[in-house]
mmCIF file of C-alpha atoms in Angstrom:
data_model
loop_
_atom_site.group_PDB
_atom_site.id
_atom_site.type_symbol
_atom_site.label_atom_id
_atom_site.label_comp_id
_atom_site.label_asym_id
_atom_site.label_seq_id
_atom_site.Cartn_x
_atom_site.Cartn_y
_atom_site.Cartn_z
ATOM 1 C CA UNK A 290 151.476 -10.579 114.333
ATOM 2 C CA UNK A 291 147.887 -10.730 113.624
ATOM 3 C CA UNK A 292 147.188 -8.660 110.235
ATOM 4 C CA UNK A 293 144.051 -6.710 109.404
ATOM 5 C CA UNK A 294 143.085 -6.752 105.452
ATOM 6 C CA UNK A 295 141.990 -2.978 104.640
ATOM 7 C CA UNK A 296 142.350 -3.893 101.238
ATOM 8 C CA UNK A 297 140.038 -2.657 98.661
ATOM 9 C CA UNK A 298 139.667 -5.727 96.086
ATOM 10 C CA UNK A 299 140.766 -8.210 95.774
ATOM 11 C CA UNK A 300 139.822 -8.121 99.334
ATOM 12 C CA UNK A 301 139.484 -9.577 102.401
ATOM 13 C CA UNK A 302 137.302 -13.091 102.744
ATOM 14 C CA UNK A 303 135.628 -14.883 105.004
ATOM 15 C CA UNK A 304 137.356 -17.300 106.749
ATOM 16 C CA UNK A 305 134.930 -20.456 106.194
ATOM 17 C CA UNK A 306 134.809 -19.555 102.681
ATOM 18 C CA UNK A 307 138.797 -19.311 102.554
ATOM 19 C CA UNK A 308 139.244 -22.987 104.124
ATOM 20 C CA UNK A 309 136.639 -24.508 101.546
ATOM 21 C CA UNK A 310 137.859 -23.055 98.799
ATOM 22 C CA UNK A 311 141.299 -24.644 100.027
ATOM 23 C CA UNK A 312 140.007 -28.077 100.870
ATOM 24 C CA UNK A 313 138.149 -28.156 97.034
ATOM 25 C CA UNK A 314 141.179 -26.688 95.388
ATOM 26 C CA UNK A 315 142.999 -30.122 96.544
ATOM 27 C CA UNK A 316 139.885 -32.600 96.071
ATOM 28 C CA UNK A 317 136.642 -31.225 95.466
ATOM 29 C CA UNK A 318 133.325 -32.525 97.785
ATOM 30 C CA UNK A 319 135.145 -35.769 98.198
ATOM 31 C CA UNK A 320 135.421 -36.797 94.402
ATOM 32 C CA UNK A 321 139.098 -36.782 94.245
ATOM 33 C CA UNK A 322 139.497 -34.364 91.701
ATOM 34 C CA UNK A 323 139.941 -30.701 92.165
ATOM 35 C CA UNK A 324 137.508 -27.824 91.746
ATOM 36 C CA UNK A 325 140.052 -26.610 88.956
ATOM 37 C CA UNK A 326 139.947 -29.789 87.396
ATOM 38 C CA UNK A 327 135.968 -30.356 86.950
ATOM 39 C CA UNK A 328 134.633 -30.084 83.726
ATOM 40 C CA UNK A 329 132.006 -26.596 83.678
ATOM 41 C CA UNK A 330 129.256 -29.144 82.272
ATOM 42 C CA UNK A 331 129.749 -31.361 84.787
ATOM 43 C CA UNK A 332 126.494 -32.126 87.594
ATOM 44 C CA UNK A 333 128.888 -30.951 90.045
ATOM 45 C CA UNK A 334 129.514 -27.432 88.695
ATOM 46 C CA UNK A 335 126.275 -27.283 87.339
ATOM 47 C CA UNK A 336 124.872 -27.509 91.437
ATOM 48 C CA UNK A 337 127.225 -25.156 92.121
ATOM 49 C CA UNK A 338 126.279 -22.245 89.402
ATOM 50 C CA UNK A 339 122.664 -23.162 90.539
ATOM 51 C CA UNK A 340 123.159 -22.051 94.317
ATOM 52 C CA UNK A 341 124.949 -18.800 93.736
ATOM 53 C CA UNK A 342 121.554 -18.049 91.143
ATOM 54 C CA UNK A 343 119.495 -19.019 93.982
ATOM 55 C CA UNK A 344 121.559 -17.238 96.162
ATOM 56 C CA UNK A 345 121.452 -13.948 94.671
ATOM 57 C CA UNK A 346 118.095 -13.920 93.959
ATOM 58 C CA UNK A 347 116.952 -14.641 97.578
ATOM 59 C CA UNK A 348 119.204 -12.222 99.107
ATOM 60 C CA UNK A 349 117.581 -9.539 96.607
ATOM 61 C CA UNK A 350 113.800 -11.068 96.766
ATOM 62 C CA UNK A 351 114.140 -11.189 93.433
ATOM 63 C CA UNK A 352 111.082 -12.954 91.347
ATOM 64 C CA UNK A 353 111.137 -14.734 87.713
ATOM 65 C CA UNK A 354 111.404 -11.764 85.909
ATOM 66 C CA UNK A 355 115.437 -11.110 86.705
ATOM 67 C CA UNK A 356 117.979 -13.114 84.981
ATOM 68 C CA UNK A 357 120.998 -13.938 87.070
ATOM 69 C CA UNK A 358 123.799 -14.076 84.542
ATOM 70 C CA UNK A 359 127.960 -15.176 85.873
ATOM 71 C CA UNK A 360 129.517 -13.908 83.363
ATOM 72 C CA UNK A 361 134.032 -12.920 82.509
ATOM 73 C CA UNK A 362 135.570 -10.003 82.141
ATOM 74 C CA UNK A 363 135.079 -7.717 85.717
ATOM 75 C CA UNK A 364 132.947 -4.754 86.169
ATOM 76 C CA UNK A 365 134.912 -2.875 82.981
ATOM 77 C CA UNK A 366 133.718 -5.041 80.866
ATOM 78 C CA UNK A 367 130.158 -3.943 81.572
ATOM 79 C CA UNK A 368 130.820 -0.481 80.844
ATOM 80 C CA UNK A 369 130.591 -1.353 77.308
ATOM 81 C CA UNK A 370 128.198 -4.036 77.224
ATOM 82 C CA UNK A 371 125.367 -2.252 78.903
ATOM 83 C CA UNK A 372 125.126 0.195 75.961
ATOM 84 C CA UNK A 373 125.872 -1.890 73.720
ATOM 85 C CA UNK A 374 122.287 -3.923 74.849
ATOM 86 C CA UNK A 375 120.421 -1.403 75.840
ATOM 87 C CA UNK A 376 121.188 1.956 73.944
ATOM 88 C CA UNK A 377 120.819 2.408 70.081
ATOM 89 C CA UNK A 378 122.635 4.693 67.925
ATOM 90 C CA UNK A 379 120.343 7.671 68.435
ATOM 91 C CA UNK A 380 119.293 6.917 71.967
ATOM 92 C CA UNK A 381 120.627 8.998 74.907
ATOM 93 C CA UNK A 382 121.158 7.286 78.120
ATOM 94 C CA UNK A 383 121.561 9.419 81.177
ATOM 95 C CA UNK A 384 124.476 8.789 83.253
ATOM 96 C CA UNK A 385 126.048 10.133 86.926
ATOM 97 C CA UNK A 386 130.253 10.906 86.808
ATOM 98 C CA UNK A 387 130.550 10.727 90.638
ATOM 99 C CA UNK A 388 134.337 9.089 90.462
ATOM 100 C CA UNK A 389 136.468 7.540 88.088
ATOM 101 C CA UNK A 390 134.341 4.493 87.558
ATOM 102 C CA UNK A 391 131.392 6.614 86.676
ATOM 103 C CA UNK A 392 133.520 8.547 84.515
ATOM 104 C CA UNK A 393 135.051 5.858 82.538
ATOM 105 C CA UNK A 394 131.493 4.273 82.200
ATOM 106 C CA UNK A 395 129.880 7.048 80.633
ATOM 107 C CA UNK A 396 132.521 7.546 78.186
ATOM 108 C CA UNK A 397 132.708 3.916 77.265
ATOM 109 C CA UNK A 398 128.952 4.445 76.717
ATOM 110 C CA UNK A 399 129.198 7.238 73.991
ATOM 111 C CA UNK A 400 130.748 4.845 71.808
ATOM 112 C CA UNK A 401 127.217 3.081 71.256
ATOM 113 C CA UNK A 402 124.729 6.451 71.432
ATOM 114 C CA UNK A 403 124.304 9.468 73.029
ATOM 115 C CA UNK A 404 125.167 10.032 76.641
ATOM 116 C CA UNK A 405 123.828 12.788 78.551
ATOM 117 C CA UNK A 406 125.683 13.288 82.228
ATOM 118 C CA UNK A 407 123.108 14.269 84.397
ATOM 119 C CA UNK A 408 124.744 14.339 88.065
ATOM 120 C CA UNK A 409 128.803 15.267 87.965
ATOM 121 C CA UNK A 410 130.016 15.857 91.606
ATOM 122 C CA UNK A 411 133.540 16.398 90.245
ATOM 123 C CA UNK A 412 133.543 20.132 90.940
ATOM 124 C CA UNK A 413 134.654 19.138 94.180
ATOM 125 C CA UNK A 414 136.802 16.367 93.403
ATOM 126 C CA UNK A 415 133.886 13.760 93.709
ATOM 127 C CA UNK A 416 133.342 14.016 97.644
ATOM 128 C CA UNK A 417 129.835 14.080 97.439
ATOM 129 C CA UNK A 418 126.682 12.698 95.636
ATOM 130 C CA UNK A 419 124.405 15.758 93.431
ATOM 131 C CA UNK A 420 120.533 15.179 94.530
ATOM 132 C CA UNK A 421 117.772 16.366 92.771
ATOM 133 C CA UNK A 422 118.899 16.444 89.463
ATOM 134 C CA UNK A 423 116.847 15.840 86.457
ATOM 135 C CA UNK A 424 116.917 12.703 84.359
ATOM 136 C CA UNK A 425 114.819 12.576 80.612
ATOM 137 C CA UNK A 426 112.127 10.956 80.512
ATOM 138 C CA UNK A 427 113.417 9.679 77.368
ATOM 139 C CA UNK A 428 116.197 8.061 78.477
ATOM 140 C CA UNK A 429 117.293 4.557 77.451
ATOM 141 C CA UNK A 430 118.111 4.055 80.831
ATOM 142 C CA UNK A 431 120.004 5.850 84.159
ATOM 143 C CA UNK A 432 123.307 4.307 85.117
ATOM 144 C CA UNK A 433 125.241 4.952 88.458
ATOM 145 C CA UNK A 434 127.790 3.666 90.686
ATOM 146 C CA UNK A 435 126.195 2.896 94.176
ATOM 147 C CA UNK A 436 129.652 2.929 96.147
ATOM 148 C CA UNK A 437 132.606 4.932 94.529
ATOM 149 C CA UNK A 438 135.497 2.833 95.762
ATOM 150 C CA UNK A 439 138.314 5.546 95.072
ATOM 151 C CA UNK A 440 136.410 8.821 96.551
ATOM 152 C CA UNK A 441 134.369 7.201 99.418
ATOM 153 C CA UNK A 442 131.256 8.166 98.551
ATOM 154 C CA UNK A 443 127.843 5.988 98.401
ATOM 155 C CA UNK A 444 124.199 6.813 97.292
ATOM 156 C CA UNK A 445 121.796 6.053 100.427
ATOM 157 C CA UNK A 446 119.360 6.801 98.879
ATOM 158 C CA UNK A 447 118.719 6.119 94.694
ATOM 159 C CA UNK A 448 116.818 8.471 92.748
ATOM 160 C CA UNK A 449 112.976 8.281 92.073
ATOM 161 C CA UNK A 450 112.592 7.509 88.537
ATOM 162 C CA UNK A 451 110.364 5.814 85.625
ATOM 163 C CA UNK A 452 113.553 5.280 83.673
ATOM 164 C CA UNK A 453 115.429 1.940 83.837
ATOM 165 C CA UNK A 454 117.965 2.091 86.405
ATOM 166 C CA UNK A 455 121.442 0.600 85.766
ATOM 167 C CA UNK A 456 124.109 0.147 88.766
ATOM 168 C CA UNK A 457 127.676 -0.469 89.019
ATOM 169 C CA UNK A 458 127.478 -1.924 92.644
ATOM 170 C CA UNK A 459 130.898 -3.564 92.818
ATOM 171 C CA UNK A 460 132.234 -2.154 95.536
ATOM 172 C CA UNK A 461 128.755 -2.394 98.344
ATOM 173 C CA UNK A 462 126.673 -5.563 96.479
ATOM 174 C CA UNK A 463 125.423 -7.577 99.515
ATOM 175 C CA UNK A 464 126.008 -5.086 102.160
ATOM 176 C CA UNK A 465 122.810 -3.961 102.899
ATOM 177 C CA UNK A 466 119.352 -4.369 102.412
ATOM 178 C CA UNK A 467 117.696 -2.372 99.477
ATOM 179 C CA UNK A 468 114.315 -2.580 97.163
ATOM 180 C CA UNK A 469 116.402 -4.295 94.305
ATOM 181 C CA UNK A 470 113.459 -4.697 92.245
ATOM 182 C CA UNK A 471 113.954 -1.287 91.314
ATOM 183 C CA UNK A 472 116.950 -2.071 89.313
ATOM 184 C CA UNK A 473 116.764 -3.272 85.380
ATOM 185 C CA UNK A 474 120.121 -4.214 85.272
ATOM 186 C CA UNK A 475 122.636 -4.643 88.139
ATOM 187 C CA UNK A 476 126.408 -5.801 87.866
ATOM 188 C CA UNK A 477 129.135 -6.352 89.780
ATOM 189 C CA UNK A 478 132.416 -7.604 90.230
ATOM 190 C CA UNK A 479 133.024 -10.150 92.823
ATOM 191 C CA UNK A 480 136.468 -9.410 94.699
ATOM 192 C CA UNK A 481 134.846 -7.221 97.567
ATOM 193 C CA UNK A 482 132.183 -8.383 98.784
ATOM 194 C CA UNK A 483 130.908 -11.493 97.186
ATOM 195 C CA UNK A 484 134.021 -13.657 96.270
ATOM 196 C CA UNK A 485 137.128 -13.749 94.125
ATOM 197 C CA UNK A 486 138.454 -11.921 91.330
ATOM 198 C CA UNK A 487 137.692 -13.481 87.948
ATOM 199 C CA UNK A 488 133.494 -13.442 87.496
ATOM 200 C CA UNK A 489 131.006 -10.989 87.169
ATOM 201 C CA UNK A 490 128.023 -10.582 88.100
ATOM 202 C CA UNK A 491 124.973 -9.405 85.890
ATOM 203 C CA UNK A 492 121.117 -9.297 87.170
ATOM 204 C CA UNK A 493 119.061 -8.285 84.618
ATOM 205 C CA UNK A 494 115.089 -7.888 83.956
ATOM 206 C CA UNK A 495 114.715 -9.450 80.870
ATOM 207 C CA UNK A 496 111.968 -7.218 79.560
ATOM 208 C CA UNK A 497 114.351 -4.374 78.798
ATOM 209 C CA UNK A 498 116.568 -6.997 76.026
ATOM 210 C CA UNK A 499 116.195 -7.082 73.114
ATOM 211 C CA UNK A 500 115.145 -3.550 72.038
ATOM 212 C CA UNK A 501 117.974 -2.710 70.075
ATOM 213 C CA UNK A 502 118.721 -2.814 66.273
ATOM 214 C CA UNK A 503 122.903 -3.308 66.516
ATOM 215 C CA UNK A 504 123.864 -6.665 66.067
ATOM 216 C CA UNK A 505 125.211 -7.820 69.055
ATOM 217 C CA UNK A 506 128.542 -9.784 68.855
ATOM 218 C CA UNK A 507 127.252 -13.647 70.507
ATOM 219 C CA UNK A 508 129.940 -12.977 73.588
ATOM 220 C CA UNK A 509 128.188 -9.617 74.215
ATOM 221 C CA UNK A 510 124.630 -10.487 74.135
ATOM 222 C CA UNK A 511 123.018 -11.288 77.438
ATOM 223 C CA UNK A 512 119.930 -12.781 75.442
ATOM 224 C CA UNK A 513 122.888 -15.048 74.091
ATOM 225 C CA UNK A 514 124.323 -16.186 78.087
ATOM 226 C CA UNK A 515 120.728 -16.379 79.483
ATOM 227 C CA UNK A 516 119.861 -19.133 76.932
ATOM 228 C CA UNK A 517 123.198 -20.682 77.338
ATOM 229 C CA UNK A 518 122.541 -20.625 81.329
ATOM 230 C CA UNK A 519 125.909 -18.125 81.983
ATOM 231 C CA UNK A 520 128.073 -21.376 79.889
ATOM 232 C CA UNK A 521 128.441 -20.122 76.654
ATOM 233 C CA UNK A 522 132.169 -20.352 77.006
ATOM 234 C CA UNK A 523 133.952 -22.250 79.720
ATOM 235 C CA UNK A 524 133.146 -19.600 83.252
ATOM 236 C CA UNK A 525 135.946 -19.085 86.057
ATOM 237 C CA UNK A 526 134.758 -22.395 87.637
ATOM 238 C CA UNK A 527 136.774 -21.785 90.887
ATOM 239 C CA UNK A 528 135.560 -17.568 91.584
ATOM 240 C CA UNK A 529 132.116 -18.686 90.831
ATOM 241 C CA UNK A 530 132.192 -21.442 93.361
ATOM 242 C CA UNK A 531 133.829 -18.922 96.195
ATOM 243 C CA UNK A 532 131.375 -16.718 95.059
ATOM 244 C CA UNK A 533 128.378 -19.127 96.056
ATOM 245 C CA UNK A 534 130.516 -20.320 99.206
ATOM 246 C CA UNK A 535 130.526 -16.784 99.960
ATOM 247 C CA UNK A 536 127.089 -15.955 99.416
ATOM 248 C CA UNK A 537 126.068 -18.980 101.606
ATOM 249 C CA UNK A 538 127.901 -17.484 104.057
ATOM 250 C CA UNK A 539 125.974 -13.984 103.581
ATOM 251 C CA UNK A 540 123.167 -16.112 104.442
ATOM 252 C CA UNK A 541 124.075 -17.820 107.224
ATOM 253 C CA UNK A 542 125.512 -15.333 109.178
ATOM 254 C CA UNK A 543 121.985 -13.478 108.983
ATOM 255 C CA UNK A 544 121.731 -11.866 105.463
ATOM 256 C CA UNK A 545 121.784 -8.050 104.103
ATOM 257 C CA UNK A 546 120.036 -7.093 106.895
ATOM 258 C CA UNK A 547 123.024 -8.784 108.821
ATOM 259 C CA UNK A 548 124.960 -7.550 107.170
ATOM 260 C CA UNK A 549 123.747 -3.827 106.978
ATOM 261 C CA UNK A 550 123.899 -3.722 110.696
ATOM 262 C CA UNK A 551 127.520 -4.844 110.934
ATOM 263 C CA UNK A 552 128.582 -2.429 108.256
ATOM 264 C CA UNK A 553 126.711 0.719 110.316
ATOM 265 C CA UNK A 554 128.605 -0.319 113.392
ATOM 266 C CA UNK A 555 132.173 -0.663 111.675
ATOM 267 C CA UNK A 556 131.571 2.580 109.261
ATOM 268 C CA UNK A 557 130.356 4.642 112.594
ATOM 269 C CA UNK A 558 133.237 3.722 114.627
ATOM 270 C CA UNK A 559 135.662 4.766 112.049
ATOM 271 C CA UNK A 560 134.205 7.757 110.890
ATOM 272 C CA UNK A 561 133.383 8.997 114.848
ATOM 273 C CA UNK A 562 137.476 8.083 115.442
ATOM 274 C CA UNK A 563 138.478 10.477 112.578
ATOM 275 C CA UNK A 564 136.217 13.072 113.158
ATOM 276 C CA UNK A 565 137.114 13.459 117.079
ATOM 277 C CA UNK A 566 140.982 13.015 115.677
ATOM 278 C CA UNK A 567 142.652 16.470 115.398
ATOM 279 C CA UNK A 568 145.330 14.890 112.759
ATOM 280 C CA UNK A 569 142.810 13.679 110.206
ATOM 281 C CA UNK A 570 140.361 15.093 108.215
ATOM 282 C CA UNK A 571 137.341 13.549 106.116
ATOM 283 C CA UNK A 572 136.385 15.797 103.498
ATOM 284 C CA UNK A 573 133.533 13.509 102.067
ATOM 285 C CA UNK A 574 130.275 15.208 102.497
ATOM 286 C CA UNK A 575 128.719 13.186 105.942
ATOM 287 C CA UNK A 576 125.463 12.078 104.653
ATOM 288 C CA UNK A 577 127.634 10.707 101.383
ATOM 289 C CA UNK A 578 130.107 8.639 103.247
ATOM 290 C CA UNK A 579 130.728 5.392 102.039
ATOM 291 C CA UNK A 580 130.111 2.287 104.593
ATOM 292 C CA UNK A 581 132.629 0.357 102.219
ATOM 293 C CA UNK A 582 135.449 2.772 101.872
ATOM 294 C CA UNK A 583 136.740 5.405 104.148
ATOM 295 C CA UNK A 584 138.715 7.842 102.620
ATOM 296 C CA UNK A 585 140.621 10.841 104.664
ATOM 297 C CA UNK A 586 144.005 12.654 105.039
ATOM 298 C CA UNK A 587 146.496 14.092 107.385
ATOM 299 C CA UNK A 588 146.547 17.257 107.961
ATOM 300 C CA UNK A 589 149.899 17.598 108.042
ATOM 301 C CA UNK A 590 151.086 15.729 104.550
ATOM 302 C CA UNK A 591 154.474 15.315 106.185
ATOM 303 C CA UNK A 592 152.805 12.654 108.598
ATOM 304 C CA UNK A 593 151.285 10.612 105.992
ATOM 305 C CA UNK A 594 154.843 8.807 105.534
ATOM 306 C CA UNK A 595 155.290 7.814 108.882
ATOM 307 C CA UNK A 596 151.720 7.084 109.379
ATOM 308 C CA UNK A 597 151.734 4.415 106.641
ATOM 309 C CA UNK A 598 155.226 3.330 108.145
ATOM 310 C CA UNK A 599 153.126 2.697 111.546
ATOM 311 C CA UNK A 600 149.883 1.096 109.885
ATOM 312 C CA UNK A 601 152.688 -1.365 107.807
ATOM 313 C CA UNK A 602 154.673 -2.517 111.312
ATOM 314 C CA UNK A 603 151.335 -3.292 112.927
ATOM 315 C CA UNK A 604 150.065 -5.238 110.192
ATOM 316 C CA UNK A 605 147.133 -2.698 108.396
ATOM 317 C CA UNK A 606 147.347 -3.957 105.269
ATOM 318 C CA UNK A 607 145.863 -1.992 101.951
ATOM 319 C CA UNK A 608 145.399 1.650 103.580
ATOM 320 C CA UNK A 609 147.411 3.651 101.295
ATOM 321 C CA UNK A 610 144.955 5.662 99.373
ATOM 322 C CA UNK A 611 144.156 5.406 95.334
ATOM 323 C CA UNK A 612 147.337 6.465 93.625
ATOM 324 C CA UNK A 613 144.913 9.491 92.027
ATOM 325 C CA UNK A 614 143.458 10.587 95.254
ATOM 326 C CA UNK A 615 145.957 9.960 97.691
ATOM 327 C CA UNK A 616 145.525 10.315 101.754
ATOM 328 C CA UNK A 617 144.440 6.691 103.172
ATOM 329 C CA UNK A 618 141.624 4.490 102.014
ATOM 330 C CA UNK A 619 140.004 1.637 104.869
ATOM 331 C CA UNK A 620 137.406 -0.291 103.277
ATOM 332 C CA UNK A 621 135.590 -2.352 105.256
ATOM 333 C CA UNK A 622 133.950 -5.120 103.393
ATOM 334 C CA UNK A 623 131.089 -7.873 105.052
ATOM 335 C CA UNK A 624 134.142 -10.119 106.243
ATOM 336 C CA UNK A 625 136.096 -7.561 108.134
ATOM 337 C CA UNK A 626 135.686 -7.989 111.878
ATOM 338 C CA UNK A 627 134.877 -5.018 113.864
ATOM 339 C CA UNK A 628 137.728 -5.880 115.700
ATOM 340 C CA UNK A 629 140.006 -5.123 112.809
ATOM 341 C CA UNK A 630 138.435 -1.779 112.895
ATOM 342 C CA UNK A 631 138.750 -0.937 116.684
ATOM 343 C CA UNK A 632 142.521 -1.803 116.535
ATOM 344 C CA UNK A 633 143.100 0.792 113.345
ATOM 345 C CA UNK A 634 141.092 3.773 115.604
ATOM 346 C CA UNK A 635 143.904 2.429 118.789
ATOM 347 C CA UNK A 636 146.357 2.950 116.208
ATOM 348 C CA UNK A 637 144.909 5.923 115.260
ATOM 349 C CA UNK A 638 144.655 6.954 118.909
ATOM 350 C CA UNK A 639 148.758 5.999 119.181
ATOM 351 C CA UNK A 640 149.965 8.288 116.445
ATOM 352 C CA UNK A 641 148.098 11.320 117.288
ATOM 353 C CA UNK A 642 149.659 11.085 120.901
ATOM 354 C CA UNK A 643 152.868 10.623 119.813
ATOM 355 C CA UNK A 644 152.284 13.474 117.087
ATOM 356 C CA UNK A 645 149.856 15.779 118.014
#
């Protein structure tokens, strides 16, 4: 039975980046040692860590003036070390609580100065994305999460603003084409769409360090891993080299705009499935839905057992919704086929026969 990998992260890869990753784990680029057995200081590594900086900065058009930093510790980890760089003690820094990532981000963030939330969609249990909202000129900085992974929601369009803009964009990095320059400081975890868990990424325009009087622990202080070149302490070697195996991929198969187009065609298919389904509903506002994450319900809440009963026998892996939110969760990642996501609207298309 062929399975389809709805999972939301760790999630699905692509399958030239799976069998490389394979082939180095056992002897690396014919050296006969593995990847996991290369020292980090190495020439070999060293190459390695120098694509995926290349990498990222072509498939953002990114100039000299962005660091590219791969750094431990996940997205989380970020939600403290942001402030902690860029916000002093009697700064404010404006943030947007549009689902539980936002949320824990913000709060991490009053630990290190004054947070003002500035956009909170959870009123309606974060299914949609506040617009036109005002953001202090004063502020340190505005942080936001581009894709909420949980509720399904994604900014298509950022806000307008002087102030430095921050982004969580774990969940929908690399899926589409954007003006990245915009961005002071962008980070990311790798396990959806550009790799394995274990490495995060940071880009960061190095004009906006340094303007704080804390002292910085070393480990925290991106001044600190740009001079050390992202090797201050020994990196996940093997997620940073599927994350530049994956990232080659990006650009081989065509890059974000690529990638964008695949994403509209797999996210439109879905959606137009669900909302023609008389079973399911989508309570996301339409012109917030997320490309990476579909998130809906049954109608009926006594279906959603056998539902997920159905999607497990035919092999649709990672659908059961966030254990706070509930209802089923698709995400749809670069590597997913389309065809994955034609035979989940068939299934869709079986049950509501049977059931309907």
């Amino acid at each position: 039975m062929k399975l389809h990998n709805f999972n939301s992260g760790p999630s699905i890869l692509p399958q030239p980046v799976l069998t490389q990753a394979a082939e180095a784990v056992l002897n690396y680029n014919n050296t006969g040692l593995s990847l996991l057995e290369i020292g980090h200081r190495t020439a070999w590594f060293q190459e390695i860590l120098q694509e995926a900086k290349d990498s990222v900065k072509q498939l953002m058009e990114l100039d000299d003036s962005y660091e590219i930093l791969f750094l431990h510790g996940g997205a989380t980890t970020q939600f403290m070390q942001v402030p902690m760089n860029l916000l002093d003690t009697h700064a404010t820094a404006a943030y947007c609580d549009h689902g539980v990532w936002g949320n824990k981000a913000w709060k991490e963030a009053s630990l290190f100065g004054k947070v003002k939330v500035v956009a909170d969609s959870s009123d309606q249990q974060y299914r949609y994305i506040n617009k036109g909202f005002d953001i202090p000129s004063d502020a340190a900085y505005l942080h936001l999460t581009s894709n909420n992974t949980v509720e399904g929601t994604q900014w298509h369009n950022f806000p307008e603003t002087a102030v430095p803009l921050v982004a969580d964009m774990s969940s929908d990095i690399f899926s589409r084409p954007a003006n990245y320059n915009r961005f002071s400081l962008i980070y990311a975890g790798a396990q959806k769409n550009m790799g394995a868990a274990g490495v995060n990424l940071v880009v960061v325009k190095k004009e906006i360090l340094g303007k704080v009087a804390r002292t910085i622990p070393t480990i925290m202080n991106y001044q600190k891993h740009i001079e050390a070149g992202s090797l201050m302490n020994t990196p996940p070697v093997f997620a940073v080299y599927v994350s530049m195996l994956t990232l080659r991929w990006i650009i081989q198969e065509g890059g974000l705009d690529a990638m964008g187009i695949r994403n509209q065609k797999k996210s439109s298919l879905l959606y137009d499935t669900i909302d023609a389904n008389p079973l399911f509903d989508a309570p996301v506002a339409v012109e917030d839905r997320s490309q990476m994450n579909a998130v809906f319900f049954l109608k009926d809440h006594a279906l959603e057992a056998p539902f997920l009963d159905l999607c497990k026998k035919e092999g649709m892996i990672g659908v059961k919704g966030y254990r706070t939110v509930g209802g089923i969760r698709v995400s749809m990642y670069n590597a997913l086929p389309i065809e994955s996501v034609t035979s989940f609207c068939d299934l869709l298309h079986f049950f509501t026969q049977k059931h309907g």
